[in-house]
Coordinates of C-alpha atoms in Angstrom, one line a residue:
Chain V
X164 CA -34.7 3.8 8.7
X165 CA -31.6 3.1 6.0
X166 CA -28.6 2.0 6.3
X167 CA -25.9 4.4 5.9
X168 CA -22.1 2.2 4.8
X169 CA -19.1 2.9 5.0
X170 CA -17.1 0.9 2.6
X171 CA -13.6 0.1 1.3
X172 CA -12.4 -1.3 -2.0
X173 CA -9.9 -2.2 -5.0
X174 CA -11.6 -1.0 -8.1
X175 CA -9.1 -3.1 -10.6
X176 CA -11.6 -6.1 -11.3
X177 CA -14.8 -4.4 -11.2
X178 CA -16.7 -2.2 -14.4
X179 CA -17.2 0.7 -11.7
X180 CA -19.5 1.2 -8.6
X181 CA -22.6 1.2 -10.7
X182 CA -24.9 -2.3 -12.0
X183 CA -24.1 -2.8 -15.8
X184 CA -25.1 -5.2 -18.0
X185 CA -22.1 -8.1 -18.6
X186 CA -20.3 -6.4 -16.1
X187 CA -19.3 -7.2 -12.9
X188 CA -19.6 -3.9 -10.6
X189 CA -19.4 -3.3 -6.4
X190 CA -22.9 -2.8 -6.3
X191 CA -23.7 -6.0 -7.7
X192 CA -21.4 -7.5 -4.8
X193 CA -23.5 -5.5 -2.0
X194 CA -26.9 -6.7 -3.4
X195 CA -25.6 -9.9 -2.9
X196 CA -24.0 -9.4 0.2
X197 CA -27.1 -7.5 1.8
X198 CA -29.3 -10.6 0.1
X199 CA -27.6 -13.4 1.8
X200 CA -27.6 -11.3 5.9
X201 CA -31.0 -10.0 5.4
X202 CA -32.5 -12.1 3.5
X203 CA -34.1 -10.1 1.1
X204 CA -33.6 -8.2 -1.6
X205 CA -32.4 -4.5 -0.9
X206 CA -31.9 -0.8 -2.6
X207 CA -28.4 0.1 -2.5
X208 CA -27.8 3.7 -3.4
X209 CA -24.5 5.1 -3.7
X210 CA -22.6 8.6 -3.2
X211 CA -21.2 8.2 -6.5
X212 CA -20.4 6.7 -9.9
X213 CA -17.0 5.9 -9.7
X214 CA -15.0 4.7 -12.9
X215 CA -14.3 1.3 -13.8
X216 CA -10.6 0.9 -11.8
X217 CA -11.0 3.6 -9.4
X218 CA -10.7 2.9 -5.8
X219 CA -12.3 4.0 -2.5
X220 CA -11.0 4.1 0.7
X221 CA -14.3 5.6 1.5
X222 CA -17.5 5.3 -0.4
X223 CA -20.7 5.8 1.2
X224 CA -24.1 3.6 0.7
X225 CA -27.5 3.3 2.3
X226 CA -29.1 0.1 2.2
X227 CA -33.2 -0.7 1.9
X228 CA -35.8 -3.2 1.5
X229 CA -37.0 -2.9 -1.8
X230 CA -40.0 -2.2 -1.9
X231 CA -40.5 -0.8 1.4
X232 CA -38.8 2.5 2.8
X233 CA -37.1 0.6 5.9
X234 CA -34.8 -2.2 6.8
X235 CA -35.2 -4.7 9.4
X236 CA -32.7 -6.6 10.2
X237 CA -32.0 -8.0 14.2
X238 CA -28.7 -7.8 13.8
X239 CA -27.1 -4.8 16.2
X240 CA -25.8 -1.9 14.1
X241 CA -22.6 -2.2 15.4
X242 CA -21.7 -5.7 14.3
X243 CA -23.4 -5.0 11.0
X244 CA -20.0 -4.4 9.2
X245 CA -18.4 -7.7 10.0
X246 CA -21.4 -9.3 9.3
X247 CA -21.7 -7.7 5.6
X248 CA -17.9 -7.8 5.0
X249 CA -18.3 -11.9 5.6
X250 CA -20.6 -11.9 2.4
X251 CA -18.3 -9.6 0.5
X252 CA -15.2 -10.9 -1.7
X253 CA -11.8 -9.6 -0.6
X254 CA -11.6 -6.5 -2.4
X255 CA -14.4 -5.2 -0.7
X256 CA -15.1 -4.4 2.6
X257 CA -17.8 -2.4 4.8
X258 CA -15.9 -0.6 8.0
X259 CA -19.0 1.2 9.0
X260 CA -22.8 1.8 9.6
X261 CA -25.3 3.9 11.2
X262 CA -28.9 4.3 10.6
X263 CA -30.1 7.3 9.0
X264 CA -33.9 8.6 8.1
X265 CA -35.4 7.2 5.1
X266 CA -35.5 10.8 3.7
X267 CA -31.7 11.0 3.4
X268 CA -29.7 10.3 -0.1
X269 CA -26.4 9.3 -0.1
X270 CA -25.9 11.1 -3.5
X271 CA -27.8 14.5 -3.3
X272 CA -26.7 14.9 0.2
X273 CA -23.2 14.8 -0.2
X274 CA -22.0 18.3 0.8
X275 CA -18.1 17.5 0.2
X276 CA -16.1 15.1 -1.7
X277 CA -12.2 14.2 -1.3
X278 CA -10.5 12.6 -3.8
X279 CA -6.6 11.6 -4.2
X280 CA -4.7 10.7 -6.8
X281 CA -1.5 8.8 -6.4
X282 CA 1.5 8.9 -8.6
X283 CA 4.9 6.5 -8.1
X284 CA 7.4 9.2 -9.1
X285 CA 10.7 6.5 -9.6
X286 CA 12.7 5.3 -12.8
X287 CA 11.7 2.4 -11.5
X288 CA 8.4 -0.1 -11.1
X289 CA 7.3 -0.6 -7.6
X290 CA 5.4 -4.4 -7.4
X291 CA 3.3 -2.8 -4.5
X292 CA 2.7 0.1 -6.3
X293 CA 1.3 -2.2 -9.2
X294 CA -2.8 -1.0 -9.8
X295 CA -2.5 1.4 -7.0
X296 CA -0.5 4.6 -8.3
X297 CA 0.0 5.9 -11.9
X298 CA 3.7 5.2 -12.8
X299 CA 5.6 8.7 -13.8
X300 CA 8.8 7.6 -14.0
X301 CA 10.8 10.8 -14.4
X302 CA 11.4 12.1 -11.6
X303 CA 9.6 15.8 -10.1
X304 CA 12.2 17.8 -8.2
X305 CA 11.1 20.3 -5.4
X306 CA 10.9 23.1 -7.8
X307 CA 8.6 21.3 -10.0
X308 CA 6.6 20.3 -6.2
X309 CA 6.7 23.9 -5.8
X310 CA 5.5 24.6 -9.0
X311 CA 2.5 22.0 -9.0
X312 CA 1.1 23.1 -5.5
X313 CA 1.3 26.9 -7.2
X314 CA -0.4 25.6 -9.8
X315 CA -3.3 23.7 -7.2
X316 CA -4.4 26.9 -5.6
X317 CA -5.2 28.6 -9.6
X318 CA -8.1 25.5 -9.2
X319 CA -9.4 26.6 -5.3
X320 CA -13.1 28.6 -5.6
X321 CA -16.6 28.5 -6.9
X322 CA -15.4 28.1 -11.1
X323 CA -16.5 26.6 -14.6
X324 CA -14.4 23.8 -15.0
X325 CA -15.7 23.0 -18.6
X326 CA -12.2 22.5 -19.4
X327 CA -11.4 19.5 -17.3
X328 CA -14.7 17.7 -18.1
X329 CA -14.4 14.6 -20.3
X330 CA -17.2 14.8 -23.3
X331 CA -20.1 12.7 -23.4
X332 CA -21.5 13.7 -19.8
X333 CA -24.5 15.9 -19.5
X334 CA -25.0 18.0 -16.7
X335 CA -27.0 20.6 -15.3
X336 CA -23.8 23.0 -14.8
X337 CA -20.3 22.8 -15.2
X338 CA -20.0 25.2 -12.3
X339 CA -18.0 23.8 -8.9
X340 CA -16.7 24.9 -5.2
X341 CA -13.2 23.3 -4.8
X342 CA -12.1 24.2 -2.1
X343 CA -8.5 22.8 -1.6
X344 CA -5.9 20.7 -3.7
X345 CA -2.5 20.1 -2.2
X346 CA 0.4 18.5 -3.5
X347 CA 2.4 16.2 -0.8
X348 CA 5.4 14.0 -1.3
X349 CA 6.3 11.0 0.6
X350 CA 9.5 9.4 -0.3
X351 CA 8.8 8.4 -4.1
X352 CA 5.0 8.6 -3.9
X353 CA 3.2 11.8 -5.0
X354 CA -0.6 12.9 -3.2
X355 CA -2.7 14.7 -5.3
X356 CA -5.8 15.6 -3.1
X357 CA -9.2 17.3 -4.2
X358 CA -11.7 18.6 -2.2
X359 CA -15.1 19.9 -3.5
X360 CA -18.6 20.1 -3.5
X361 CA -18.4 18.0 -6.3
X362 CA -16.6 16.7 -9.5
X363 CA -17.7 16.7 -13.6
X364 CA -16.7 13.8 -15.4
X365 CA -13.2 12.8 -15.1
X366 CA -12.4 16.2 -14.1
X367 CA -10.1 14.5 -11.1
X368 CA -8.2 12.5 -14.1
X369 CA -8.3 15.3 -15.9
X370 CA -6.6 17.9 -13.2
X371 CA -3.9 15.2 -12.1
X372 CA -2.8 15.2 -15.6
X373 CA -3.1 19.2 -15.9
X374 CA -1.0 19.2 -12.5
X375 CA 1.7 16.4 -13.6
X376 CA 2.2 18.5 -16.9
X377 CA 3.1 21.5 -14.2
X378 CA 5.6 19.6 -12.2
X379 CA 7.4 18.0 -15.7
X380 CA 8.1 21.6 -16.8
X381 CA 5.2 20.9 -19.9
X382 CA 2.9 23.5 -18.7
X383 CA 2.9 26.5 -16.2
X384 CA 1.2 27.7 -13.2
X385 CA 0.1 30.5 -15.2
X386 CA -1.8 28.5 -17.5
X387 CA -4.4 27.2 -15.3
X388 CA -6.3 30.4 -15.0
X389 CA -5.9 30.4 -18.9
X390 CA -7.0 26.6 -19.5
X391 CA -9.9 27.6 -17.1
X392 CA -11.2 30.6 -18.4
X393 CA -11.3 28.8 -21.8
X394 CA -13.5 26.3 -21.2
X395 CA -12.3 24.0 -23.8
X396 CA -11.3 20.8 -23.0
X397 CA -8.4 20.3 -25.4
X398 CA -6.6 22.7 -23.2
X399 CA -6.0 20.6 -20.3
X400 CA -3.7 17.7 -19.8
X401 CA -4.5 14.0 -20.6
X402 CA -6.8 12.2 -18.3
X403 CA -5.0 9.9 -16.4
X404 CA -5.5 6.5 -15.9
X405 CA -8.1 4.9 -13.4
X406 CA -5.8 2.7 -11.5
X407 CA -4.2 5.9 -9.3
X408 CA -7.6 7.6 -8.3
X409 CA -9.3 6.9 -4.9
X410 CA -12.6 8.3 -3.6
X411 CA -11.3 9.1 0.1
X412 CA -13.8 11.1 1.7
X413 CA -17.2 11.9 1.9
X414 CA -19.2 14.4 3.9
X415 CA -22.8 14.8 4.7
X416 CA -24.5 16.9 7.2
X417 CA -25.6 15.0 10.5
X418 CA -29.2 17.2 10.1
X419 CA -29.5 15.4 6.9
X420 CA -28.8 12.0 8.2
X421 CA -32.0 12.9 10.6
X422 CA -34.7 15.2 8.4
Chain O
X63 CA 33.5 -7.7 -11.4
X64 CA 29.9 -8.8 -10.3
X65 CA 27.0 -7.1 -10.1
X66 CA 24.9 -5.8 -7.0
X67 CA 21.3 -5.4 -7.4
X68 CA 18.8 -3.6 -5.3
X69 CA 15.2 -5.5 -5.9
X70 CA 12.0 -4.9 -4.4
X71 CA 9.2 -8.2 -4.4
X72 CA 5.6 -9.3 -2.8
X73 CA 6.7 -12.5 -1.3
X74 CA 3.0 -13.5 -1.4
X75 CA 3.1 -16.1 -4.9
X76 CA 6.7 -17.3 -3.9
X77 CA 8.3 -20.0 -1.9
X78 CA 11.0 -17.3 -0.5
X79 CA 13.9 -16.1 -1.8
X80 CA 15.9 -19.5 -2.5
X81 CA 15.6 -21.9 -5.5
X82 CA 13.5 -24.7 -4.4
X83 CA 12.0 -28.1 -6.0
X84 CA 8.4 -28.0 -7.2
X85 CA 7.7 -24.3 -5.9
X86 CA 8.4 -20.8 -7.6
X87 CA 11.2 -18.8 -6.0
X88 CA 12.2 -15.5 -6.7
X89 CA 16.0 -16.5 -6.6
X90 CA 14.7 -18.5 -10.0
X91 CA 12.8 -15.6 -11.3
X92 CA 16.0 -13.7 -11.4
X93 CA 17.9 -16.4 -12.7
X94 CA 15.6 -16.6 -16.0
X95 CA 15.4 -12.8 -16.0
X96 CA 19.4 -12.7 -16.1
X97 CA 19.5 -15.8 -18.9
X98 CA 17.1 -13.3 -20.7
X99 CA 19.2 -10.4 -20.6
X100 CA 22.7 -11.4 -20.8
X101 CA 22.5 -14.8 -23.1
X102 CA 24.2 -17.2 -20.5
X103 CA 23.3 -18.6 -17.1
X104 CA 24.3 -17.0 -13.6
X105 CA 25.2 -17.7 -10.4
X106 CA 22.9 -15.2 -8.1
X107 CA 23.8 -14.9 -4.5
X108 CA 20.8 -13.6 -2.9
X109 CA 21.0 -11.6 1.0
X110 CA 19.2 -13.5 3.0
X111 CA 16.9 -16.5 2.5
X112 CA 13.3 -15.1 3.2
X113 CA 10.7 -17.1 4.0
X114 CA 7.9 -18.1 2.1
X115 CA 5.2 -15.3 1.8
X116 CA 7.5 -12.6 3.1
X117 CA 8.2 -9.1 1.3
X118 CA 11.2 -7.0 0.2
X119 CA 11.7 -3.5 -0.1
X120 CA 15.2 -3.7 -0.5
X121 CA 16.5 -7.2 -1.1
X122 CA 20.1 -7.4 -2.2
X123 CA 21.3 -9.8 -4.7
X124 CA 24.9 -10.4 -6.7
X125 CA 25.0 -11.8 -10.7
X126 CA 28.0 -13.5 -12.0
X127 CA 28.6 -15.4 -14.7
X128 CA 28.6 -19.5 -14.0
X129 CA 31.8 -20.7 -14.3
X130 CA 33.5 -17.5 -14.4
X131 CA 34.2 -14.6 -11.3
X132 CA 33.4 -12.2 -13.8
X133 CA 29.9 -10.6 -15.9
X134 CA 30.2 -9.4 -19.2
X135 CA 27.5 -6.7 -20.4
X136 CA 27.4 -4.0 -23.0
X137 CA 24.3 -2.7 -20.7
X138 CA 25.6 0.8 -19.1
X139 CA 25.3 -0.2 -15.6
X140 CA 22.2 2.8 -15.1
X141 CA 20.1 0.9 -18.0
X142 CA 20.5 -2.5 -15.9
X143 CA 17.6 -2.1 -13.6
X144 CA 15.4 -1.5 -16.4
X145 CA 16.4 -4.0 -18.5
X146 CA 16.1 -6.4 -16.0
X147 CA 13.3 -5.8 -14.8
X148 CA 11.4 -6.0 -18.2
X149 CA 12.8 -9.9 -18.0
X150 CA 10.6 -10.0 -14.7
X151 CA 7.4 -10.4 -13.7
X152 CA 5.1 -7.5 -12.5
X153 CA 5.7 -8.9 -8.6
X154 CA 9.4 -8.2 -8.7
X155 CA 11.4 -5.7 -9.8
X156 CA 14.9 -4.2 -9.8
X157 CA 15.5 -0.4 -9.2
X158 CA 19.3 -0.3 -8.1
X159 CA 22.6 -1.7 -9.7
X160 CA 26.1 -1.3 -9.1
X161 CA 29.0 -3.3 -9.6
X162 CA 31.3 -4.7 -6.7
X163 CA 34.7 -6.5 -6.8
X164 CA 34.5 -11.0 -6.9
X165 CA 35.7 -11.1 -3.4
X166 CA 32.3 -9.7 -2.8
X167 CA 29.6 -12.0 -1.0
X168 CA 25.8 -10.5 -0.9
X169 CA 25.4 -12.7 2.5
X170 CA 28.3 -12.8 4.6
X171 CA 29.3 -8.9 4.0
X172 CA 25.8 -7.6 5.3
X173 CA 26.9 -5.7 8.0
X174 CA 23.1 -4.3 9.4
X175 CA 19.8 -5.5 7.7
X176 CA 16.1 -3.8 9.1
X177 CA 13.0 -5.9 9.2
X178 CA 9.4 -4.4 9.2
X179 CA 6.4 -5.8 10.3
X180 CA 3.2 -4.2 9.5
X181 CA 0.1 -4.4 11.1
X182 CA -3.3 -3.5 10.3
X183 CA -5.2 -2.4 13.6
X184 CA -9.0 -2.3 13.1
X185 CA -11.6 -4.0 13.6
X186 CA -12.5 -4.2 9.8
X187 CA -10.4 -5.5 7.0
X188 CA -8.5 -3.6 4.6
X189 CA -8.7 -4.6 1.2
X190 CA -5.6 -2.1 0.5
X191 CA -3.9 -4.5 3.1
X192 CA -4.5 -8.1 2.2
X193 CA -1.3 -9.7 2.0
X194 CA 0.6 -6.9 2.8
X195 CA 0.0 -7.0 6.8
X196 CA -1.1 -8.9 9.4
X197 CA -5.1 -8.2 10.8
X198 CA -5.3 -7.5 14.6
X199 CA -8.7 -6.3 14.6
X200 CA -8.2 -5.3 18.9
X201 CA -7.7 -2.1 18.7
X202 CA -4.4 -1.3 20.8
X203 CA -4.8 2.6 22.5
X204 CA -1.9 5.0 23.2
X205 CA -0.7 3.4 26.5
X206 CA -0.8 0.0 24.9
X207 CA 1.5 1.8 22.2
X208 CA 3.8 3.1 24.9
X209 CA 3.9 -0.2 26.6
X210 CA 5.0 -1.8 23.6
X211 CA 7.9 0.5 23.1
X212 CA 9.1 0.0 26.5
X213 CA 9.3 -3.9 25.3
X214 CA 10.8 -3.3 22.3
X215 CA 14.2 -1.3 24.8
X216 CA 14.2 -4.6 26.5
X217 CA 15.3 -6.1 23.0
X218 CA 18.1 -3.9 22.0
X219 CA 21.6 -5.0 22.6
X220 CA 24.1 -7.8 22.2
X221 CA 22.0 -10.9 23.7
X222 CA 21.2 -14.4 23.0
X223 CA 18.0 -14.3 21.2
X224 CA 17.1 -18.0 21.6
X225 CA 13.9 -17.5 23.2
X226 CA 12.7 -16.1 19.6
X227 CA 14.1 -18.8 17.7
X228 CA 12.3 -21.3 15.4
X229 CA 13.2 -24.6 15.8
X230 CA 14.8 -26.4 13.2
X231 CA 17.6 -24.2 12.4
X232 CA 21.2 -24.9 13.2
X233 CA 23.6 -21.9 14.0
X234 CA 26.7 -21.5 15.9
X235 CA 25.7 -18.9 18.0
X236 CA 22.9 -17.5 18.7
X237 CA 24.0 -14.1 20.1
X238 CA 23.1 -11.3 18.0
X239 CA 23.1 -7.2 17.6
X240 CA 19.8 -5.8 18.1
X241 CA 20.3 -1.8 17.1
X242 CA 17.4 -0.5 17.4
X243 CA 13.2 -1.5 17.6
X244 CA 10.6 1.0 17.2
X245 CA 7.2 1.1 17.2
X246 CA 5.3 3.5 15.5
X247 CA 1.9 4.3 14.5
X248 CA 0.1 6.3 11.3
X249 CA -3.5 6.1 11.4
X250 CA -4.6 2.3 11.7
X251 CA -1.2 1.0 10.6
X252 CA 1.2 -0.2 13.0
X253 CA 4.9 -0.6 11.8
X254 CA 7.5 -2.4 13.9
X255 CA 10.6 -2.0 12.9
X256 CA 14.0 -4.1 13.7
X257 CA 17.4 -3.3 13.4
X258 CA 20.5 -5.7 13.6
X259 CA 23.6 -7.4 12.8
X260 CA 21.7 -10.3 12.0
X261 CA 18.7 -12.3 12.7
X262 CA 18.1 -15.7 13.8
X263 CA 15.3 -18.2 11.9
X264 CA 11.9 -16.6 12.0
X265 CA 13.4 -14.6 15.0
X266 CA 11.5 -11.2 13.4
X267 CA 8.1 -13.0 13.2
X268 CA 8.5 -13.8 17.4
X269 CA 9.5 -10.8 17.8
X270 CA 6.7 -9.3 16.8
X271 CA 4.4 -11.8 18.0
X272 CA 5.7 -10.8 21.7
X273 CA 5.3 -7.2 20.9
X274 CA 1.9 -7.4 20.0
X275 CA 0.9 -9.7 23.5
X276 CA 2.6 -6.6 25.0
X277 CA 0.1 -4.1 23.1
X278 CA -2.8 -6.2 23.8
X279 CA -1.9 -6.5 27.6
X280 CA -1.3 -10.1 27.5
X281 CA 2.0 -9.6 28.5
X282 CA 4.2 -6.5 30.2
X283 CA 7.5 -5.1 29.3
X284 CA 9.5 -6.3 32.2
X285 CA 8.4 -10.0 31.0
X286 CA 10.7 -9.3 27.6
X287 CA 13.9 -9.7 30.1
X288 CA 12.9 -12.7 31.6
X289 CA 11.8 -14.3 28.1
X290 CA 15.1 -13.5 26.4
X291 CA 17.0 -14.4 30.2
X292 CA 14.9 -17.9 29.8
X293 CA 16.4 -19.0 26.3
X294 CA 12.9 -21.1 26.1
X295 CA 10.7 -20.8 22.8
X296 CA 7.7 -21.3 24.7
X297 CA 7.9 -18.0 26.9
X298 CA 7.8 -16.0 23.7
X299 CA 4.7 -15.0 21.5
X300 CA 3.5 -16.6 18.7
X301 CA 5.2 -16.3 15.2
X302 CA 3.6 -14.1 13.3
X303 CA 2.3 -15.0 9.7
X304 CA 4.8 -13.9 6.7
X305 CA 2.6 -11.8 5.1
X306 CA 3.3 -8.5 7.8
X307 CA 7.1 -9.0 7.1
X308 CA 9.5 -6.8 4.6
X309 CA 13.0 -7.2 4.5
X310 CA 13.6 -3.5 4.4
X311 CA 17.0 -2.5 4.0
X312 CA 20.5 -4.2 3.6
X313 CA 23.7 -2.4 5.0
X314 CA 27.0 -3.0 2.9
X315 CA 30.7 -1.4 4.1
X316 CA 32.1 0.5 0.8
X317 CA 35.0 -1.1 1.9
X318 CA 33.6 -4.6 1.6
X319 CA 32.4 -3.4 -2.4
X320 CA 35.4 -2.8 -3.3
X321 CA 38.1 -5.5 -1.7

C-alpha cells in the first residue's frame, strides 16, 4: 500500500512543488520529512506541478519506499499527519492520509481539479493580503462582477484552450472539460474559482487575467468565445502573478484509490 | 486641523502600538513614515495601546505637527493614504484619511471599538494561519458552538469586568459596556467577536480564553455570571496568546470630528 496526503502550504519561498536543481521545492521538504518518521528513503509523487509561488490549500501526494511498491511504517494512519507535519517547516503542513493500492497515481488519477485565484480589489495595500492575493487596486463595481461571471460561463465545456496556454509546454492536447468558474466577492477580496479535468500551462494565470480585463471594462464578455476560438495566445490577458493562485481541490475516484 | 488615519498592521514583528525603548513599535513606524512625507516631526496619537503581537484591521491614529495644533500638506487629503503608506513597511499600511478639528483626541473620543479573536479549529495546522490565529486543535461540535454563545449573552451589559482583568493595570473603574459578543463559525475558523465602550488590560484575550473552556466543556454558561459576579482573576480562563487578536473597528461621533 501508499500513502495518499493531504497537504497544505505557502508557496512564496519555494521553486514550485517539483525537485530542482539549486532550488529549494515542497517535495524536497517531504523527502525529508517522510526520511526522518520512517526512516528511509521514500517516492513522493504528486497531483501536480505547481509554479514557483503558488499555493495549496489542498495538494495531494502518495508516499513509498523506494525501491519497493509499499510502505511500512507502525505508526497508525490516523496520527500520521501530526507526525509528518512535526518534520515539516511552517509553511507546510500535511492535514490528511489514507492508504491507497500501490496501483493508484496521484497524477493520472485525478479526475477534477479546483483552483482559485484571489485578487485584493482596494486603492489600498492590505499587510495580510501581502503574498496571498494579486493587488488590483482599481476598484470592480457590480456591473463589472456582473460582467466577469458572464464572461466565466463563455470558458464552462469540453474546449481548446490553446489560447490561455503559456508557450514552452508540450502537451498531448490542448483540449479540456471545465466545468465551472464563478466569480464571488467578499468585502474587498475577489474569488476566481476553476474547476476542470485539468489545466495547460498557466492557463489559470492566464484566465484570471482574461477575466480581470472583463471586470476593468478592457475586454468584453463577448470576446471570450472570440479569444477561444482563435487559439492564439496573444489574445488573452496577461498571466498573472503566482502569489494569488492556490491549488484548492482535488478529486479522485475512491475505485481508483482501491484497483 | 489634524489628521485622522485609518491603518491596518500584523502586530506579529512589533512591540504594540506605543513607542517603546529597545523594541520596534508601529507608533514609530508611523512617526518616520510621517517625517518622510511631510519634512518635520509629528506628534501621533494612536487609539488604543495594543499589545505586543496583536493585529489591526482598523487602528485609528491622529498626525499633528510637534509644537503646533495644526498639519500643513500640499497632499490632497485622498492621495494621503498612499503616500503614506509608500513611507511604510509592507506590515503596515494606511487606507483611510480624513481631517478632524485640534480638539480632537484619537483615544478619549472612541465612543465603541470591536475586538476579534480568531481561532483555528483543527486538529492540523494551518500554514495560511500562523500568526494570524490561535491553534485549538479539539475540535469543538455544534452544541459546543451553541454553548458558547449562550456564554458570550452572559457578557453583554454594563458590568464590572474585573474577573477578566490582567493584573498590573491601574484604572478608575472597572465597569464597562459590553454591546454585543458573537460567535460565529466558517469552515475551521472560529471568530469571536467583542463589542464595547471600552476594554479593560488584556480583558479581550480572557475573554476569549473563557469562551473557549466553554466550547471545550470545561466550563458551562451559567459559570460566566458567577465569574464576572466573583471579580476574581482566577475564576476566569486563561489569556489567550496575541496572535488571535485584531483590533477591528474604532467608532468616532461626527460630532466629536468636528468640535
Amino acid at each position: 500500500m501508499k500513502l495518499l496526503l493531504k497537504i497544505r502550504y505557502i508557496g512564496t519561498d519555494y521553486c514550485g512543488y517539483q525537485v530542482q536543481p539549486n532550488a529549494v521545492s515542497v517535495q524536497q521538504r517531504l523527502n525529508e520529512a517522510a526520511l526522518s518518521l520512517f526512516g528511509y528513503e521514500c517516492d513522493i509523487v504528486g497531483c501536480s506541478r505547481t509554479d514557483s509561488g503558488v499555493h495549496a490549500n489542498m495538494f495531494c501526494a502518495t508516499v513509498s519506499r523506494k525501491g519497493a511498491t509499499s510502505l511500512e511504517t507502525s505508526v497508525p494512519c490516523e496520527k500520521l499527519p501530526l507526525a509528518l507535519s512535526a518534520h515539516l517547516p511552517w509553511d507546510i503542513s500535511v492535514y490528511g492520509a489514507e492508504w491507497v493500492s500501490d496501483d493508484f497515481h496521484a497524477r493520472y488519477d485525478v479526475v477534477e481539479k479546483e483552483y482559485v485565484y484571489r485578487i485584493w480589489n482596494s486603492p489600498s495595500r492590505n499587510p495580510f493580503e501581502e503574498n496571498r492575493s494579486f493587488h488590483a487596486p482599481k476598484r470592480i463595481d457590480a456591473e463589472g462582477l456582473l460582467q466577469m461571471q458572464r464572461a466565466a460561463d463563455y470558458l464552462v465545456g469540453t474546449q481548446d484552450f490553446s489560447s490561455y496556454m503559456a508557450q514552452g509546454s508540450s502537451v498531448a492536447s490542448t483540449v479540456r472539460t471545465v466545468k465551472r468558474v464563478t466569480v464571488e466577492q467578499s468585502g474587498e477580496v475577489l474569488t476566481l474559482r476553476f474547476c476542470a479535468d485539468g489545466f495547460l500551462y498557466n492557463m489559470v494565470r492566464i484566465l484570471a487575467g482574461t477575466l480581470l480585463d472583463v471586470g476593468l471594462g478592457k475586454k468584453t464578455p463577448e470576446d471570450i468565445p472570440r479569444i477561444t476560438a482563435a487559439r492564439d495566445r496573444a489574445m488573452a490577458g496577461m498571466t498573472m502573478p503566482a502569489c494569488g493562485l492556490y491549488l484548492d481541490r482535488v478529486l479522485y475516484r475512491d475505485e481508483d484509490k482501491k484497483k
